[in-house]
Tab-separated table of C-alpha atoms and ligand atoms in Angstrom:
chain	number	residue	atom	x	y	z
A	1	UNK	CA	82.277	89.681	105.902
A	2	UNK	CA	84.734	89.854	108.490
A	3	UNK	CA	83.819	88.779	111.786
A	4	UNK	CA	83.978	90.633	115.293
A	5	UNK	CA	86.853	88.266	116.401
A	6	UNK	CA	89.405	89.671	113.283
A	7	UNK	CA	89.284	93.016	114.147
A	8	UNK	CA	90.101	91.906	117.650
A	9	UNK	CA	92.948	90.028	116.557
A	10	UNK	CA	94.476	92.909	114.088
A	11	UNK	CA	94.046	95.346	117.584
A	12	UNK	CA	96.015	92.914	120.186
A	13	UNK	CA	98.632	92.105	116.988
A	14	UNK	CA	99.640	95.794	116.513
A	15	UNK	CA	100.041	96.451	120.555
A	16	UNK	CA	101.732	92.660	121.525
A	17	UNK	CA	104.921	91.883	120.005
A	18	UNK	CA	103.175	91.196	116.640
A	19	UNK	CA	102.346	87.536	115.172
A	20	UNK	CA	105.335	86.694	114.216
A	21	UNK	CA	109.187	87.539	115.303
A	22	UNK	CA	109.655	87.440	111.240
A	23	UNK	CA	110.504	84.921	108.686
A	24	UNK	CA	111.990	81.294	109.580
A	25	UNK	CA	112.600	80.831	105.955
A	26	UNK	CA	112.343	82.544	102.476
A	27	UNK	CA	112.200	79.706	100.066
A	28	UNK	CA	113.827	80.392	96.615
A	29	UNK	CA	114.008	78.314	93.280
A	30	UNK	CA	116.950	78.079	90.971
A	31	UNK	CA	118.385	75.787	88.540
A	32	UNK	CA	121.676	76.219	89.541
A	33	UNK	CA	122.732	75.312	93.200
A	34	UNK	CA	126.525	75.748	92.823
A	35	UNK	CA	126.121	79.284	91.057
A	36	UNK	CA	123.727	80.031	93.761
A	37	UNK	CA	125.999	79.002	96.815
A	38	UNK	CA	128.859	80.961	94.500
A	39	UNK	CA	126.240	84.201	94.905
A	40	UNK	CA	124.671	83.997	98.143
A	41	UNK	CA	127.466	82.589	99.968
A	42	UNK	CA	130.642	84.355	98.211
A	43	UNK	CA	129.004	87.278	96.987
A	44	UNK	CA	126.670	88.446	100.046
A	45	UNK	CA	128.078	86.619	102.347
A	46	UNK	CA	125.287	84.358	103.727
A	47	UNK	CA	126.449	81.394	104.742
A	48	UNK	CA	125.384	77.717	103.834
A	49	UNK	CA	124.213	76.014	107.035
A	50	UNK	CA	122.286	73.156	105.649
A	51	UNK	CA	122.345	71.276	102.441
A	52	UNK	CA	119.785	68.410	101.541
A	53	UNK	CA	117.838	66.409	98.809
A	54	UNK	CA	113.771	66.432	99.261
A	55	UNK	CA	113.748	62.769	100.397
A	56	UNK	CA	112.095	60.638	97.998
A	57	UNK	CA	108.580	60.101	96.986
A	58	UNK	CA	107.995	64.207	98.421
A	59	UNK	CA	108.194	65.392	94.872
A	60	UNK	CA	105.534	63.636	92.463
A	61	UNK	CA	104.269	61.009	95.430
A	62	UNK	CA	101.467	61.402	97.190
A	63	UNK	CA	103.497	63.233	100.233
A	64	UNK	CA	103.760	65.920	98.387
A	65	UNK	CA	102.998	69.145	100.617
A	66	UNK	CA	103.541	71.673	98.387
A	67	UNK	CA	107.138	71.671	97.376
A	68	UNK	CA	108.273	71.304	94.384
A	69	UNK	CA	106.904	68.566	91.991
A	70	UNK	CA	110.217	67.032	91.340
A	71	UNK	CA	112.014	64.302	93.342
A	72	UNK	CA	115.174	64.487	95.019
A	73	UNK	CA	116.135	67.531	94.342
A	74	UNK	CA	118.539	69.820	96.048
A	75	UNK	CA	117.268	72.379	99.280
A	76	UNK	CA	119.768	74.141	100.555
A	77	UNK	CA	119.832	76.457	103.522
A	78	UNK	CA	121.757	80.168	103.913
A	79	UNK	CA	121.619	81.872	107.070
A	80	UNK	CA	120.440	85.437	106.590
A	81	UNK	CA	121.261	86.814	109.859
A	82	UNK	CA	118.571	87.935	112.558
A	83	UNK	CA	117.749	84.127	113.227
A	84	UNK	CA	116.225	83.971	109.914
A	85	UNK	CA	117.292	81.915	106.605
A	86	UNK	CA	117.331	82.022	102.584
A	87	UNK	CA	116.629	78.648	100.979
A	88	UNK	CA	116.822	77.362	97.504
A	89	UNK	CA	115.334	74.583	95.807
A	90	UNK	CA	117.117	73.253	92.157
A	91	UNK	CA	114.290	72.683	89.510
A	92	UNK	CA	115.735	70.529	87.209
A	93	UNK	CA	117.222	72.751	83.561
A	94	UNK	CA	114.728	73.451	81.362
A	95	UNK	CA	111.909	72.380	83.551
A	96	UNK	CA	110.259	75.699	84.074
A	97	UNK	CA	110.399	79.282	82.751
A	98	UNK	CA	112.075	81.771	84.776
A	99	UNK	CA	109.787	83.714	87.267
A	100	UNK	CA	107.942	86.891	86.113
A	101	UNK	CA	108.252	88.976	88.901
A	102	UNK	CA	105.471	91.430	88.610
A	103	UNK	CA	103.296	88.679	88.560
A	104	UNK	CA	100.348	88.699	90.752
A	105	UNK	CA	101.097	86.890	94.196
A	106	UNK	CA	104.702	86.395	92.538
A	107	UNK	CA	107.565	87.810	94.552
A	108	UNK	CA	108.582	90.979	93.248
A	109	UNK	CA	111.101	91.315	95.905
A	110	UNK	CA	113.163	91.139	98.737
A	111	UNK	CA	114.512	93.478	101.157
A	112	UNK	CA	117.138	92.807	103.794
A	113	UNK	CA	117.532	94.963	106.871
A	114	UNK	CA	121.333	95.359	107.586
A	115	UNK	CA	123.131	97.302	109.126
A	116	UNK	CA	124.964	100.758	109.186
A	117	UNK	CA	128.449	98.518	108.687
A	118	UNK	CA	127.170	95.824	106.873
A	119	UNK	CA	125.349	98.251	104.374
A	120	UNK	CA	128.997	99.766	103.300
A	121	UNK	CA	130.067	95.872	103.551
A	122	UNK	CA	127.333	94.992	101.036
A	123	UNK	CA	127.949	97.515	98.417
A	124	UNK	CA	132.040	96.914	98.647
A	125	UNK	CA	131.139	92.846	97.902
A	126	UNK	CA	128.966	93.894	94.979
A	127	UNK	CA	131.721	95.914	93.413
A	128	UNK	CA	134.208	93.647	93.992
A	129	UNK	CA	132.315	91.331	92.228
A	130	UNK	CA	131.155	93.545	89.646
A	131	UNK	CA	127.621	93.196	90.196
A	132	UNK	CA	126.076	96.085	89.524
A	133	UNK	CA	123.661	97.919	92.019
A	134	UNK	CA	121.344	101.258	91.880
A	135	UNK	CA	121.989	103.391	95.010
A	136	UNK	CA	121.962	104.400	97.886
A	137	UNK	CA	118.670	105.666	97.255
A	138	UNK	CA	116.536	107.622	100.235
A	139	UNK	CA	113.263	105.632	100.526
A	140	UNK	CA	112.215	106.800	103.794
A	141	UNK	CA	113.414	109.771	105.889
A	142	UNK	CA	116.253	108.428	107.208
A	143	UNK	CA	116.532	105.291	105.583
A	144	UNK	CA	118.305	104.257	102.589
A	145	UNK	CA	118.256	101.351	100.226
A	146	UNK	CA	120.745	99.863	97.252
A	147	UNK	CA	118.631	97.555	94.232
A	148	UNK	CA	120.183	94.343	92.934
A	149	UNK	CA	120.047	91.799	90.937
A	150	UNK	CA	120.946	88.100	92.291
A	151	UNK	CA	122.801	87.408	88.772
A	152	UNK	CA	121.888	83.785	88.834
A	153	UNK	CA	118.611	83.573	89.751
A	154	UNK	CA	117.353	86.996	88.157
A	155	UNK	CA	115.679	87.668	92.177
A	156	UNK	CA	115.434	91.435	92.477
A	157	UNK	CA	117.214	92.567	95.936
A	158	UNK	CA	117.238	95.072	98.107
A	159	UNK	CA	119.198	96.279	101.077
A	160	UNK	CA	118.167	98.595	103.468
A	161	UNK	CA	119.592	100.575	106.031
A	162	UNK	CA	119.116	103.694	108.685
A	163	UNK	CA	122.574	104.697	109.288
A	164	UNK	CA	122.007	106.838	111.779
A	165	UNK	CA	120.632	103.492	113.401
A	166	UNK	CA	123.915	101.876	113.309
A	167	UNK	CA	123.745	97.858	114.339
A	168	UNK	CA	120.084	98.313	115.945
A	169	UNK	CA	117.830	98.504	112.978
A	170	UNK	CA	114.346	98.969	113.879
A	171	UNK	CA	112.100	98.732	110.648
A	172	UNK	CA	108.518	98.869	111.905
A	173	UNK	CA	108.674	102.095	113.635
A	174	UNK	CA	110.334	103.631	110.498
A	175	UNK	CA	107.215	102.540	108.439
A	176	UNK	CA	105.041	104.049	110.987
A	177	UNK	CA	102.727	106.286	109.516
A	178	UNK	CA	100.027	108.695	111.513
A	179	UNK	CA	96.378	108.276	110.831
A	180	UNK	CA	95.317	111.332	108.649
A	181	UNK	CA	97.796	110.252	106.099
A	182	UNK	CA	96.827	106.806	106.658
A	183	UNK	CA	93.097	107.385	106.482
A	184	UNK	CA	93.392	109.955	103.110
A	185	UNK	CA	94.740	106.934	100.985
A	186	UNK	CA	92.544	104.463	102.688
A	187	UNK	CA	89.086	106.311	101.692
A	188	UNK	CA	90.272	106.344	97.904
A	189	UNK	CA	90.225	102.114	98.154
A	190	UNK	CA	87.038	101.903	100.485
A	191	UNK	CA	85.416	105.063	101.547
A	192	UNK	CA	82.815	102.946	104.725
A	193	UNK	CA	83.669	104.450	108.284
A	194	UNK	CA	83.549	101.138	110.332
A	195	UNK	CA	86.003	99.560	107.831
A	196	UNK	CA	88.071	102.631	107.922
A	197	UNK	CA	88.253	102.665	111.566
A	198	UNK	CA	88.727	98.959	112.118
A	199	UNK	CA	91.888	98.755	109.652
A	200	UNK	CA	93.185	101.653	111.326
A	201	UNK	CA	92.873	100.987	114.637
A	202	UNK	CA	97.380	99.917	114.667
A	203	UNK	CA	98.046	103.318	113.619
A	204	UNK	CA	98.838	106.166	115.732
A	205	UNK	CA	97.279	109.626	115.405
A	206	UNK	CA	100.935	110.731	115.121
A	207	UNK	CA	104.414	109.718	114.968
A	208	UNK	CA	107.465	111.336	115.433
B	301	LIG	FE1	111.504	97.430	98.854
């Protein structure tokens, strides 16, 4: 049951500046940190900023705190742009089976916003490279993505990019949806009027 106080929090969320400014940092797993720093670094052109091993007695100790359960191992740090950063940890070879990612809760994948230049940047690394990549595809109106796969890692990726937006991507308002659409998916999950209402209470009746 959710209480009074939730719905008053999802209402001041969607009209304040939101929760959170976005993500400090995505953490990743590999088994192969130099390959990795060869993709994400060379290839997309993140930068390293920070590379460490879990200090000991964090992995199978009693510190543990939810990293991985192996000790010392490599966590590096690349800096995604917008304040924001793509880390790895190295699981030792052989130590666990690659990620299935349609798995429920599992991380199917990841989209970065970039922009108008950086999107034609993007897509002239990945050739160079000869990394392969489907798109640009239209996924909104006005917005346009490219699919890849981190060749390492097997980590689906996705750019995306409003051209016409050039180095000011906004991505909320291009998700924005108005409330009849909204509300004629909704009822086919949970057709109850003060649910309906309360989960929709962010969107606008319309949007431009
Ligand atoms: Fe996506």
């Amino acid at each position: 049951m959710d209480s009074p106080s939730a719905a008053t929090d999802e209402a001041s969320a969607a009209r304040g500046p939101g929760l959170t400014r976005g993500i400090h940092h995505l953490a990743l797993n590999t088994d192969d940190m130099k390959a990795t720093i060869d993709f994400v670094a060379g290839v997309l052109g993140m930068p390293l900023i920070h590379a460490l091993k879990v200090p000991p007695g964090l992995g199978t100790g009693p510190k543990n705190r939810g990293n991985p359960p192996f000790e010392q191992i490599r966590h590096y740090f690349f800096d995604m742009g917008g304040d924001s950063t793509l880390a790895y940890f190295e699981i030792p070879k052989g130590a666990k089976a690659a990620a299935d990612r349609d798995a429920i809760g599992g991380m199917q994948h990841v989209a970065f916003s970039v922009t108008a230049r950086k999107f034609a940047a993007i897509q002239r690394r990945l050739a160079a490279h000869g990394i392969p990549f489907d798109g640009p595809i239209p996924v909104m109106p006005g917005m346009f993505s490219i699919y890849f796969y981190d060749p390492v890692n097997g980590t689906r990726l996705e750019a995306c990019c409003q051209p016409d937006q050039g180095d000011a991507q906004a991505v909320v308002p291009a998700c924005a949806q108005n409330r009849a659409d909204a509300l004629a998916e909704l009822r086919s999950l949970h057709d109850e009027p003060a649910w309906l209402a309360r989960v929709t209470s962010a969107i606008p009746d319309s949007v431009r």
